[in-house]
C-alpha cells in the first residue's frame, strides 16, 4: 500500500500535503505527491505565475512555455514545502514527486485505476485549481476504484480514535475490504457500524466485519428512518468521528436530478475527513 496525495500547493486553501505526510508516518508507507497542472486552469488567472502570457513588451509565451514555467515554479514550491514538512516529521518516509500536465479525472481513469491499492488523498476545496465544481470532485472519487480520502481544507492531522462507517462496507469485495482495513487497523480506532433497520446486515456479514477488525472494538447502531443517508450524516455530526466512511454509489439519473447523492451531502455537511469506498 502507498498514499497518493493530490497536491494542492497552488490552491488558496492548502493543507493536504502535511496531512498526507503525517498519515504516511503513522502507517509507515510510501507517499507519492502528484501535482496535476490542468491546462484549463493555467490559461486562466488563478495561478500566481500564469496569469499573464507576457514577459516583456512584444514577447508572448506559447502554451508549452506556460506549462513549463508552471512546472518549474510548482517543483520549487513543492521542494520547499516537502523539505520543511519532512524535517518536522523526523521520520524516514519514502517520497516521490510527480508533476505533469493533465486533468485529475483523466489521470484517475487512465492511470491510477491500474493499481487501486493506493489510498488517494484529495483536498475537499473547490477553488478552480484541482476541481472547478463539487460535481467534478464527486465524479473523480466515484471513478477511482480504490478508497479516496477527502480532507477538509487546512485540516490538521490527528490520530484516529473513532471511525464511523455504514454496514454496506461489508458489501465490498474481500480484497478491497482488506486494503481499507489495513490502514484502519494500523491506527487502532473504535469502529462504529451503522445499519439501516430495513436492510440489516446478515449475521454472516457481521461476523466477517468483526473478523476483519478482530483486534478492535466494534460497535453497532441501528437507524430507523425513511431517509437513511441524512440520518447517517446527522448521526455523524453527533458522534464526531475522526473519519467518516461513505459509499460512492452512483444514483440513478432520475434520482440524481431530484436530490443530491450521499457523497455530495457528506462533502457539504461533514467537517472531518471522508473516506469514499
PDB file of C-alpha atoms in Angstrom:
ATOM      1  CA  UNK A   1       0.000   0.000   0.000  1.00  0.00           C
ATOM      2  CA  UNK A   2       1.007   3.615  -0.581  1.00  0.00           C
ATOM      3  CA  UNK A   3      -0.590   7.034  -0.297  1.00  0.00           C
ATOM      4  CA  UNK A   4      -1.085   9.247  -3.354  1.00  0.00           C
ATOM      5  CA  UNK A   5      -1.559  12.872  -2.325  1.00  0.00           C
ATOM      6  CA  UNK A   6      -3.136  15.091  -4.959  1.00  0.00           C
ATOM      7  CA  UNK A   7      -1.104  18.266  -4.489  1.00  0.00           C
ATOM      8  CA  UNK A   8      -2.931  21.479  -3.599  1.00  0.00           C
ATOM      9  CA  UNK A   9       0.276  23.524  -3.468  1.00  0.00           C
ATOM     10  CA  UNK A  10      -1.120  26.209  -5.791  1.00  0.00           C
ATOM     11  CA  UNK A  11      -4.580  26.414  -4.266  1.00  0.00           C
ATOM     12  CA  UNK A  12      -5.858  29.079  -1.918  1.00  0.00           C
ATOM     13  CA  UNK A  13      -6.846  26.505   0.733  1.00  0.00           C
ATOM     14  CA  UNK A  14      -3.795  24.287   1.123  1.00  0.00           C
ATOM     15  CA  UNK A  15      -3.215  21.611   3.731  1.00  0.00           C
ATOM     16  CA  UNK A  16      -3.482  18.149   2.194  1.00  0.00           C
ATOM     17  CA  UNK A  17       0.284  17.545   1.856  1.00  0.00           C
ATOM     18  CA  UNK A  18       1.146  17.923   5.578  1.00  0.00           C
ATOM     19  CA  UNK A  19      -1.879  15.742   6.402  1.00  0.00           C
ATOM     20  CA  UNK A  20      -0.752  13.095   3.930  1.00  0.00           C
ATOM     21  CA  UNK A  21       2.796  13.003   5.272  1.00  0.00           C
ATOM     22  CA  UNK A  22       1.576  12.677   8.858  1.00  0.00           C
ATOM     23  CA  UNK A  23      -0.748   9.845   7.874  1.00  0.00           C
ATOM     24  CA  UNK A  24       2.076   8.114   5.983  1.00  0.00           C
ATOM     25  CA  UNK A  25       4.254   8.325   9.089  1.00  0.00           C
ATOM     26  CA  UNK A  26       1.560   6.637  11.181  1.00  0.00           C
ATOM     27  CA  UNK A  27       1.038   3.926   8.579  1.00  0.00           C
ATOM     28  CA  UNK A  28       4.738   3.613   7.676  1.00  0.00           C
ATOM     29  CA  UNK A  29       4.024   3.644   3.939  1.00  0.00           C
ATOM     30  CA  UNK A  30       5.390   5.319   0.819  1.00  0.00           C
ATOM     31  CA  UNK A  31       3.983   8.645  -0.393  1.00  0.00           C
ATOM     32  CA  UNK A  32       3.635   9.987  -3.909  1.00  0.00           C
ATOM     33  CA  UNK A  33       2.811  13.676  -4.186  1.00  0.00           C
ATOM     34  CA  UNK A  34       1.026  14.095  -7.503  1.00  0.00           C
ATOM     35  CA  UNK A  35       0.661  17.594  -8.902  1.00  0.00           C
ATOM     36  CA  UNK A  36      -1.522  17.820 -11.974  1.00  0.00           C
ATOM     37  CA  UNK A  37      -1.264  21.024 -13.996  1.00  0.00           C
ATOM     38  CA  UNK A  38      -4.667  21.418 -15.545  1.00  0.00           C
ATOM     39  CA  UNK A  39      -4.339  23.274 -18.868  1.00  0.00           C
ATOM     40  CA  UNK A  40      -7.842  24.684 -18.370  1.00  0.00           C
ATOM     41  CA  UNK A  41      -6.648  26.487 -15.231  1.00  0.00           C
ATOM     42  CA  UNK A  42      -3.243  27.596 -16.462  1.00  0.00           C
ATOM     43  CA  UNK A  43      -4.876  29.630 -19.208  1.00  0.00           C
ATOM     44  CA  UNK A  44      -6.952  31.484 -16.633  1.00  0.00           C
ATOM     45  CA  UNK A  45      -5.923  33.911 -13.929  1.00  0.00           C
ATOM     46  CA  UNK A  46      -5.963  31.561 -10.924  1.00  0.00           C
ATOM     47  CA  UNK A  47      -2.266  30.734 -10.965  1.00  0.00           C
ATOM     48  CA  UNK A  48       0.084  33.292  -9.491  1.00  0.00           C
ATOM     49  CA  UNK A  49       2.637  32.672 -12.216  1.00  0.00           C
ATOM     50  CA  UNK A  50       0.465  32.108 -15.256  1.00  0.00           C
ATOM     51  CA  UNK A  51      -1.970  34.991 -15.101  1.00  0.00           C
ATOM     52  CA  UNK A  52      -0.112  36.760 -17.883  1.00  0.00           C
ATOM     53  CA  UNK A  53       1.389  35.390 -21.048  1.00  0.00           C
ATOM     54  CA  UNK A  54       3.671  38.359 -21.485  1.00  0.00           C
ATOM     55  CA  UNK A  55       7.273  38.575 -20.198  1.00  0.00           C
ATOM     56  CA  UNK A  56       8.142  41.825 -21.882  1.00  0.00           C
ATOM     57  CA  UNK A  57       6.590  44.075 -24.500  1.00  0.00           C
ATOM     58  CA  UNK A  58       6.210  42.147 -27.738  1.00  0.00           C
ATOM     59  CA  UNK A  59       7.207  38.788 -26.144  1.00  0.00           C
ATOM     60  CA  UNK A  60       4.357  36.322 -25.589  1.00  0.00           C
ATOM     61  CA  UNK A  61       4.687  32.816 -24.198  1.00  0.00           C
ATOM     62  CA  UNK A  62       3.459  29.798 -26.094  1.00  0.00           C
ATOM     63  CA  UNK A  63       1.199  27.249 -24.397  1.00  0.00           C
ATOM     64  CA  UNK A  64       4.175  24.900 -23.944  1.00  0.00           C
ATOM     65  CA  UNK A  65       6.284  27.675 -22.396  1.00  0.00           C
ATOM     66  CA  UNK A  66       3.475  28.500 -19.981  1.00  0.00           C
ATOM     67  CA  UNK A  67       3.221  24.845 -18.906  1.00  0.00           C
ATOM     68  CA  UNK A  68       6.995  24.507 -18.489  1.00  0.00           C
ATOM     69  CA  UNK A  69       7.160  27.685 -16.420  1.00  0.00           C
ATOM     70  CA  UNK A  70       4.321  26.392 -14.251  1.00  0.00           C
ATOM     71  CA  UNK A  71       6.160  23.094 -13.756  1.00  0.00           C
ATOM     72  CA  UNK A  72       9.302  24.957 -12.703  1.00  0.00           C
ATOM     73  CA  UNK A  73       7.511  27.043 -10.059  1.00  0.00           C
ATOM     74  CA  UNK A  74       5.480  24.079  -8.785  1.00  0.00           C
ATOM     75  CA  UNK A  75       8.628  21.976  -8.406  1.00  0.00           C
ATOM     76  CA  UNK A  76      10.342  24.743  -6.447  1.00  0.00           C
ATOM     77  CA  UNK A  77       7.382  25.256  -4.113  1.00  0.00           C
ATOM     78  CA  UNK A  78       6.944  21.516  -3.589  1.00  0.00           C
ATOM     79  CA  UNK A  79      10.631  21.075  -2.794  1.00  0.00           C
ATOM     80  CA  UNK A  80      10.459  23.853  -0.199  1.00  0.00           C
ATOM     81  CA  UNK A  81       7.272  22.556   1.422  1.00  0.00           C
ATOM     82  CA  UNK A  82       8.334  18.903   1.470  1.00  0.00           C
ATOM     83  CA  UNK A  83      11.710  19.805   2.908  1.00  0.00           C
ATOM     84  CA  UNK A  84      10.020  21.694   5.758  1.00  0.00           C
ATOM     85  CA  UNK A  85       7.409  19.029   6.449  1.00  0.00           C
ATOM     86  CA  UNK A  86       9.734  16.011   6.315  1.00  0.00           C
ATOM     87  CA  UNK A  87      12.171  17.715   8.690  1.00  0.00           C
ATOM     88  CA  UNK A  88       9.297  18.232  11.152  1.00  0.00           C
ATOM     89  CA  UNK A  89       8.291  14.577  10.915  1.00  0.00           C
ATOM     90  CA  UNK A  90      11.742  13.352  11.888  1.00  0.00           C
ATOM     91  CA  UNK A  91      10.837  10.045  10.276  1.00  0.00           C
ATOM     92  CA  UNK A  92      12.296   8.380   7.148  1.00  0.00           C
ATOM     93  CA  UNK A  93       9.480   8.455   4.587  1.00  0.00           C
ATOM     94  CA  UNK A  94       9.956   7.162   1.069  1.00  0.00           C
ATOM     95  CA  UNK A  95       8.760  10.089  -1.028  1.00  0.00           C
ATOM     96  CA  UNK A  96       8.133  10.551  -4.737  1.00  0.00           C
ATOM     97  CA  UNK A  97       7.084  13.681  -6.637  1.00  0.00           C
ATOM     98  CA  UNK A  98       5.202  13.669  -9.934  1.00  0.00           C
ATOM     99  CA  UNK A  99       4.378  16.869 -11.820  1.00  0.00           C
ATOM    100  CA  UNK A 100       2.565  16.641 -15.129  1.00  0.00           C
ATOM    101  CA  UNK A 101       0.085  18.348 -17.409  1.00  0.00           C
ATOM    102  CA  UNK A 102      -3.272  16.586 -17.212  1.00  0.00           C
ATOM    103  CA  UNK A 103      -6.746  16.710 -15.682  1.00  0.00           C
ATOM    104  CA  UNK A 104      -7.162  14.864 -12.399  1.00  0.00           C
ATOM    105  CA  UNK A 105     -10.221  12.899 -13.585  1.00  0.00           C
ATOM    106  CA  UNK A 106      -8.388  11.754 -16.720  1.00  0.00           C
ATOM    107  CA  UNK A 107      -5.373  10.811 -14.581  1.00  0.00           C
ATOM    108  CA  UNK A 108      -7.601   8.643 -12.385  1.00  0.00           C
ATOM    109  CA  UNK A 109      -9.328   6.950 -15.309  1.00  0.00           C
ATOM    110  CA  UNK A 110      -6.225   6.406 -17.440  1.00  0.00           C
ATOM    111  CA  UNK A 111      -3.522   5.562 -14.877  1.00  0.00           C
ATOM    112  CA  UNK A 112      -4.431   5.494 -11.188  1.00  0.00           C
ATOM    113  CA  UNK A 113      -7.103   2.836 -11.689  1.00  0.00           C
ATOM    114  CA  UNK A 114      -4.456   0.390 -12.892  1.00  0.00           C
ATOM    115  CA  UNK A 115      -3.499  -0.162  -9.246  1.00  0.00           C
ATOM    116  CA  UNK A 116      -6.240   0.683  -6.782  1.00  0.00           C
ATOM    117  CA  UNK A 117      -4.326  -0.474  -3.712  1.00  0.00           C
ATOM    118  CA  UNK A 118      -3.275   3.129  -3.040  1.00  0.00           C
ATOM    119  CA  UNK A 119      -5.134   5.454  -0.683  1.00  0.00           C
ATOM    120  CA  UNK A 120      -5.933   8.582  -2.728  1.00  0.00           C
ATOM    121  CA  UNK A 121      -5.877  11.816  -0.698  1.00  0.00           C
ATOM    122  CA  UNK A 122      -7.743  14.842  -2.044  1.00  0.00           C
ATOM    123  CA  UNK A 123      -8.425  18.326  -0.696  1.00  0.00           C
ATOM    124  CA  UNK A 124     -12.172  18.945  -0.449  1.00  0.00           C
ATOM    125  CA  UNK A 125     -11.754  22.575  -1.524  1.00  0.00           C
ATOM    126  CA  UNK A 126     -13.409  23.556  -4.788  1.00  0.00           C
ATOM    127  CA  UNK A 127     -11.343  26.592  -5.786  1.00  0.00           C
ATOM    128  CA  UNK A 128     -10.839  26.054  -9.534  1.00  0.00           C
ATOM    129  CA  UNK A 129      -7.350  24.667  -9.057  1.00  0.00           C
ATOM    130  CA  UNK A 130      -7.861  20.914  -8.642  1.00  0.00           C
ATOM    131  CA  UNK A 131     -11.626  20.922  -9.090  1.00  0.00           C
ATOM    132  CA  UNK A 132     -13.822  23.527 -10.708  1.00  0.00           C
ATOM    133  CA  UNK A 133     -17.034  22.197  -9.159  1.00  0.00           C
ATOM    134  CA  UNK A 134     -18.273  19.819  -6.498  1.00  0.00           C
ATOM    135  CA  UNK A 135     -19.680  17.515  -9.179  1.00  0.00           C
ATOM    136  CA  UNK A 136     -16.152  17.141 -10.613  1.00  0.00           C
ATOM    137  CA  UNK A 137     -14.835  16.219  -7.161  1.00  0.00           C
ATOM    138  CA  UNK A 138     -17.638  13.688  -6.689  1.00  0.00           C
ATOM    139  CA  UNK A 139     -17.090  12.154 -10.133  1.00  0.00           C
ATOM    140  CA  UNK A 140     -13.354  11.800  -9.502  1.00  0.00           C
ATOM    141  CA  UNK A 141     -13.954   9.973  -6.215  1.00  0.00           C
ATOM    142  CA  UNK A 142     -16.570   7.741  -7.822  1.00  0.00           C
ATOM    143  CA  UNK A 143     -14.255   6.954 -10.738  1.00  0.00           C
ATOM    144  CA  UNK A 144     -11.352   5.825  -8.556  1.00  0.00           C
ATOM    145  CA  UNK A 145     -11.538   2.074  -7.954  1.00  0.00           C
ATOM    146  CA  UNK A 146      -9.857   2.261  -4.534  1.00  0.00           C
ATOM    147  CA  UNK A 147     -10.577   4.342  -1.437  1.00  0.00           C
ATOM    148  CA  UNK A 148     -10.440   8.126  -1.831  1.00  0.00           C
ATOM    149  CA  UNK A 149      -9.918  10.081   1.390  1.00  0.00           C
ATOM    150  CA  UNK A 150     -11.290  13.614   1.015  1.00  0.00           C
ATOM    151  CA  UNK A 151      -9.887  16.026   3.603  1.00  0.00           C
ATOM    152  CA  UNK A 152     -11.305  19.467   4.510  1.00  0.00           C
ATOM    153  CA  UNK A 153      -9.066  22.463   3.680  1.00  0.00           C
ATOM    154  CA  UNK A 154      -6.341  23.155   6.272  1.00  0.00           C
ATOM    155  CA  UNK A 155      -7.491  20.187   8.374  1.00  0.00           C
ATOM    156  CA  UNK A 156      -4.854  19.263  10.963  1.00  0.00           C
ATOM    157  CA  UNK A 157      -3.935  15.597  11.182  1.00  0.00           C
ATOM    158  CA  UNK A 158      -4.930  13.733  14.312  1.00  0.00           C
ATOM    159  CA  UNK A 159      -4.597  10.078  15.108  1.00  0.00           C
ATOM    160  CA  UNK A 160      -7.829   8.162  14.536  1.00  0.00           C
ATOM    161  CA  UNK A 161      -9.628   7.034  17.668  1.00  0.00           C
ATOM    162  CA  UNK A 162     -13.159   6.814  16.304  1.00  0.00           C
ATOM    163  CA  UNK A 163     -14.349   5.699  12.844  1.00  0.00           C
ATOM    164  CA  UNK A 164     -17.920   5.639  11.566  1.00  0.00           C
ATOM    165  CA  UNK A 165     -18.994   3.526   8.596  1.00  0.00           C
ATOM    166  CA  UNK A 166     -22.258   2.218   7.138  1.00  0.00           C
ATOM    167  CA  UNK A 167     -22.888  -1.518   7.237  1.00  0.00           C
ATOM    168  CA  UNK A 168     -22.660  -1.545   3.416  1.00  0.00           C
ATOM    169  CA  UNK A 169     -18.891  -1.654   3.910  1.00  0.00           C
ATOM    170  CA  UNK A 170     -19.457  -5.405   4.249  1.00  0.00           C
ATOM    171  CA  UNK A 171     -20.513  -5.489   0.572  1.00  0.00           C
ATOM    172  CA  UNK A 172     -17.021  -4.646  -0.658  1.00  0.00           C
ATOM    173  CA  UNK A 173     -15.000  -7.352  -2.332  1.00  0.00           C
ATOM    174  CA  UNK A 174     -12.703  -9.111   0.148  1.00  0.00           C
ATOM    175  CA  UNK A 175      -9.582  -7.607  -1.433  1.00  0.00           C
ATOM    176  CA  UNK A 176     -10.915  -4.054  -1.155  1.00  0.00           C
ATOM    177  CA  UNK A 177     -12.140  -4.658   2.378  1.00  0.00           C
ATOM    178  CA  UNK A 178      -8.692  -5.818   3.402  1.00  0.00           C
ATOM    179  CA  UNK A 179      -6.981  -2.838   1.765  1.00  0.00           C
ATOM    180  CA  UNK A 180      -9.269  -0.387   3.555  1.00  0.00           C
ATOM    181  CA  UNK A 181      -8.990  -2.294   6.819  1.00  0.00           C
ATOM    182  CA  UNK A 182      -5.177  -2.373   6.631  1.00  0.00           C
ATOM    183  CA  UNK A 183      -4.687   1.318   7.340  1.00  0.00           C
ATOM    184  CA  UNK A 184      -7.592   1.450   9.779  1.00  0.00           C
ATOM    185  CA  UNK A 185      -6.073  -1.386  11.814  1.00  0.00           C
ATOM    186  CA  UNK A 186      -2.695   0.366  11.934  1.00  0.00           C
ATOM    187  CA  UNK A 187      -4.296   3.330  13.722  1.00  0.00           C
ATOM    188  CA  UNK A 188      -6.455   1.148  16.024  1.00  0.00           C
ATOM    189  CA  UNK A 189      -9.620   3.214  16.402  1.00  0.00           C
ATOM    190  CA  UNK A 190     -13.016   2.169  17.716  1.00  0.00           C
ATOM    191  CA  UNK A 191     -15.170   1.063  14.745  1.00  0.00           C
ATOM    192  CA  UNK A 192     -18.784   2.243  14.751  1.00  0.00           C
ATOM    193  CA  UNK A 193     -21.006   0.490  12.193  1.00  0.00           C
ATOM    194  CA  UNK A 194     -24.436   1.881  11.354  1.00  0.00           C
ATOM    195  CA  UNK A 195     -27.212  -0.315   9.990  1.00  0.00           C
ATOM    196  CA  UNK A 196     -30.429   0.563   8.186  1.00  0.00           C
ATOM    197  CA  UNK A 197     -33.343  -1.021  10.036  1.00  0.00           C
ATOM    198  CA  UNK A 198     -34.910  -2.017   6.695  1.00  0.00           C
ATOM    199  CA  UNK A 199     -31.672  -3.561   5.372  1.00  0.00           C
ATOM    200  CA  UNK A 200     -29.994  -5.188   8.342  1.00  0.00           C
ATOM    201  CA  UNK A 201     -26.590  -6.791   7.988  1.00  0.00           C
ATOM    202  CA  UNK A 202     -26.778 -10.547   7.817  1.00  0.00           C
ATOM    203  CA  UNK A 203     -25.193 -12.469  10.677  1.00  0.00           C
ATOM    204  CA  UNK A 204     -22.513 -13.823   8.355  1.00  0.00           C
ATOM    205  CA  UNK A 205     -21.592 -10.315   7.218  1.00  0.00           C
ATOM    206  CA  UNK A 206     -21.385  -9.165  10.840  1.00  0.00           C
ATOM    207  CA  UNK A 207     -19.009 -11.986  11.653  1.00  0.00           C
ATOM    208  CA  UNK A 208     -16.963 -11.095   8.576  1.00  0.00           C
ATOM    209  CA  UNK A 209     -16.620  -7.475   9.712  1.00  0.00           C
ATOM    210  CA  UNK A 210     -15.756  -8.480  13.256  1.00  0.00           C
ATOM    211  CA  UNK A 211     -13.150 -10.889  11.894  1.00  0.00           C
ATOM    212  CA  UNK A 212     -11.754  -8.138   9.664  1.00  0.00           C
ATOM    213  CA  UNK A 213     -11.367  -5.800  12.648  1.00  0.00           C
ATOM    214  CA  UNK A 214     -10.591  -8.608  15.073  1.00  0.00           C
ATOM    215  CA  UNK A 215      -8.282  -6.609  17.372  1.00  0.00           C
ATOM    216  CA  UNK A 216     -10.519  -3.526  17.529  1.00  0.00           C
ATOM    217  CA  UNK A 217     -13.646  -2.632  19.421  1.00  0.00           C
ATOM    218  CA  UNK A 218     -16.662  -2.809  17.060  1.00  0.00           C
ATOM    219  CA  UNK A 219     -19.989  -1.157  17.931  1.00  0.00           C
ATOM    220  CA  UNK A 220     -23.281  -1.413  16.031  1.00  0.00           C
ATOM    221  CA  UNK A 221     -26.020   1.186  15.846  1.00  0.00           C
ATOM    222  CA  UNK A 222     -29.347   0.815  14.045  1.00  0.00           C
ATOM    223  CA  UNK A 223     -31.126   3.767  12.448  1.00  0.00           C
ATOM    224  CA  UNK A 224     -34.886   3.798  11.993  1.00  0.00           C
ATOM    225  CA  UNK A 225     -35.558   6.393   9.324  1.00  0.00           C
ATOM    226  CA  UNK A 226     -37.063   6.632   5.859  1.00  0.00           C
ATOM    227  CA  UNK A 227     -34.065   8.752   4.835  1.00  0.00           C
ATOM    228  CA  UNK A 228     -31.055   6.669   5.884  1.00  0.00           C
ATOM    229  CA  UNK A 229     -28.489   8.913   4.154  1.00  0.00           C
ATOM    230  CA  UNK A 230     -29.468  12.058   6.045  1.00  0.00           C
ATOM    231  CA  UNK A 231     -29.958  10.213   9.327  1.00  0.00           C
ATOM    232  CA  UNK A 232     -26.493   8.712   8.914  1.00  0.00           C
ATOM    233  CA  UNK A 233     -24.956  12.155   8.378  1.00  0.00           C
ATOM    234  CA  UNK A 234     -26.880  13.572  11.354  1.00  0.00           C
ATOM    235  CA  UNK A 235     -25.549  10.718  13.483  1.00  0.00           C
ATOM    236  CA  UNK A 236     -22.035  11.528  12.259  1.00  0.00           C
ATOM    237  CA  UNK A 237     -22.422  15.144  13.354  1.00  0.00           C
ATOM    238  CA  UNK A 238     -23.420  13.941  16.806  1.00  0.00           C
ATOM    239  CA  UNK A 239     -20.700  11.283  17.119  1.00  0.00           C
ATOM    240  CA  UNK A 240     -17.927  13.472  15.585  1.00  0.00           C
ATOM    241  CA  UNK A 241     -15.754  10.620  14.246  1.00  0.00           C
ATOM    242  CA  UNK A 242     -12.183  11.213  13.127  1.00  0.00           C
ATOM    243  CA  UNK A 243     -13.055   9.693   9.744  1.00  0.00           C
ATOM    244  CA  UNK A 244     -16.444   9.072   8.155  1.00  0.00           C
ATOM    245  CA  UNK A 245     -16.905   6.344   5.544  1.00  0.00           C
ATOM    246  CA  UNK A 246     -19.440   6.856   2.768  1.00  0.00           C
ATOM    247  CA  UNK A 247     -20.366   4.587  -0.107  1.00  0.00           C
ATOM    248  CA  UNK A 248     -19.591   6.092  -3.505  1.00  0.00           C
ATOM    249  CA  UNK A 249     -22.608   4.617  -5.238  1.00  0.00           C
ATOM    250  CA  UNK A 250     -23.889   6.457  -8.288  1.00  0.00           C
ATOM    251  CA  UNK A 251     -27.582   7.427  -8.010  1.00  0.00           C
ATOM    252  CA  UNK A 252     -29.870   6.755 -10.951  1.00  0.00           C
ATOM    253  CA  UNK A 253     -30.422   9.546 -13.454  1.00  0.00           C
ATOM    254  CA  UNK A 254     -33.911  10.398 -12.197  1.00  0.00           C
ATOM    255  CA  UNK A 255     -32.795  10.274  -8.548  1.00  0.00           C
ATOM    256  CA  UNK A 256     -29.755  12.494  -9.215  1.00  0.00           C
ATOM    257  CA  UNK A 257     -31.974  15.109 -10.840  1.00  0.00           C
ATOM    258  CA  UNK A 258     -34.333  15.206  -7.864  1.00  0.00           C
ATOM    259  CA  UNK A 259     -31.898  15.151  -4.960  1.00  0.00           C
ATOM    260  CA  UNK A 260     -28.210  15.144  -4.072  1.00  0.00           C
ATOM    261  CA  UNK A 261     -26.327  11.902  -3.596  1.00  0.00           C
ATOM    262  CA  UNK A 262     -24.789  10.712  -0.343  1.00  0.00           C
ATOM    263  CA  UNK A 263     -21.270  11.898  -1.197  1.00  0.00           C
ATOM    264  CA  UNK A 264     -22.426  15.377  -2.183  1.00  0.00           C
ATOM    265  CA  UNK A 265     -24.367  15.714   1.067  1.00  0.00           C
ATOM    266  CA  UNK A 266     -21.397  14.464   3.079  1.00  0.00           C
ATOM    267  CA  UNK A 267     -18.978  16.892   1.403  1.00  0.00           C
ATOM    268  CA  UNK A 268     -21.320  19.785   2.192  1.00  0.00           C
ATOM    269  CA  UNK A 269     -22.274  18.860   5.746  1.00  0.00           C
ATOM    270  CA  UNK A 270     -19.367  16.981   7.347  1.00  0.00           C
ATOM    271  CA  UNK A 271     -16.267  18.719   8.638  1.00  0.00           C
ATOM    272  CA  UNK A 272     -13.982  15.669   9.089  1.00  0.00           C
ATOM    273  CA  UNK A 273     -12.104  13.572   6.514  1.00  0.00           C
ATOM    274  CA  UNK A 274     -14.432  11.411   4.428  1.00  0.00           C
ATOM    275  CA  UNK A 275     -13.312   8.013   3.150  1.00  0.00           C
ATOM    276  CA  UNK A 276     -15.192   7.172  -0.059  1.00  0.00           C
ATOM    277  CA  UNK A 277     -15.291   3.423  -0.633  1.00  0.00           C
TER     278      UNK A 277
END
